[in-house]
Short mmCIF file of C-alpha atoms in Angstrom, two decimals:
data_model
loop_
_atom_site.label_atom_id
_atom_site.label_comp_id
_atom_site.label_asym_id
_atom_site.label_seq_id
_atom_site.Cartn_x
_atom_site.Cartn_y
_atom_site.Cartn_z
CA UNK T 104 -5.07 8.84 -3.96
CA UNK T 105 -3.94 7.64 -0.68
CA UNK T 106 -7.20 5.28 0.05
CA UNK T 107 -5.89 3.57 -3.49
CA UNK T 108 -2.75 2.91 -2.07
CA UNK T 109 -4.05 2.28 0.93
CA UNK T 110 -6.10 -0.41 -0.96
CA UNK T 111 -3.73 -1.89 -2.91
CA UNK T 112 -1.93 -2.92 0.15
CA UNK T 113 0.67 -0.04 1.05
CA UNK T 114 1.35 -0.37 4.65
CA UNK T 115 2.75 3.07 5.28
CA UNK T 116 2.23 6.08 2.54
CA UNK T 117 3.52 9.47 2.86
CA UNK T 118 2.90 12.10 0.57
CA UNK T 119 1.71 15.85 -0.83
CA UNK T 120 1.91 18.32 -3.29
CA UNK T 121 4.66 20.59 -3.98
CA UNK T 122 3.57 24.23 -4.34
CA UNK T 123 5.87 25.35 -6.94
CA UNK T 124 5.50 22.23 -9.04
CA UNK T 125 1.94 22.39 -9.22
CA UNK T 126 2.10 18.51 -8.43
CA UNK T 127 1.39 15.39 -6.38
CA UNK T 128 3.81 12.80 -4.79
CA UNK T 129 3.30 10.10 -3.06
CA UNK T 130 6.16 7.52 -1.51
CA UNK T 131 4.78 4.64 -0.47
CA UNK T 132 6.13 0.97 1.25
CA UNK T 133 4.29 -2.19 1.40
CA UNK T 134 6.77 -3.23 4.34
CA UNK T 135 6.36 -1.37 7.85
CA UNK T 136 8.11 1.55 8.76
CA UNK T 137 7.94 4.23 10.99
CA UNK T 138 5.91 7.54 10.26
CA UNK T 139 9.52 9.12 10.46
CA UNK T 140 11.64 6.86 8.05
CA UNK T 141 8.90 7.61 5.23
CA UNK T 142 9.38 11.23 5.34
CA UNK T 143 13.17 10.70 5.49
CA UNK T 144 12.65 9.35 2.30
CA UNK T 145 10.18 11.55 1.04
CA UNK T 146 12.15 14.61 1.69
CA UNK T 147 14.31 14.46 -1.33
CA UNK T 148 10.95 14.96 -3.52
CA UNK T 149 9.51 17.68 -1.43
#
């Protein structure tokens, strides 16, 4: 999933799965930002 992002020209991906969901997410940004500002955002989904 990530290499398809990755490929489609997503700078910066963060992502996981989320035990209790028994699902995937993935927040991704085609702009640059730090490692730390994507999982800032990400946390609300985790």
């Amino acid at each position: 999933l990530d290499n398809f992002f990755a490929d489609a020209g997503f700078e910066i991906r963060y992502g996981g799965r989320r035990m209790q969901q028994w699902d995937l997410f993935i927040v991704a940004f085609k702009q640059k930002k730090s490692e730390e500002d994507a999982k800032k955002i990400a946390f609300p989904f985790l």
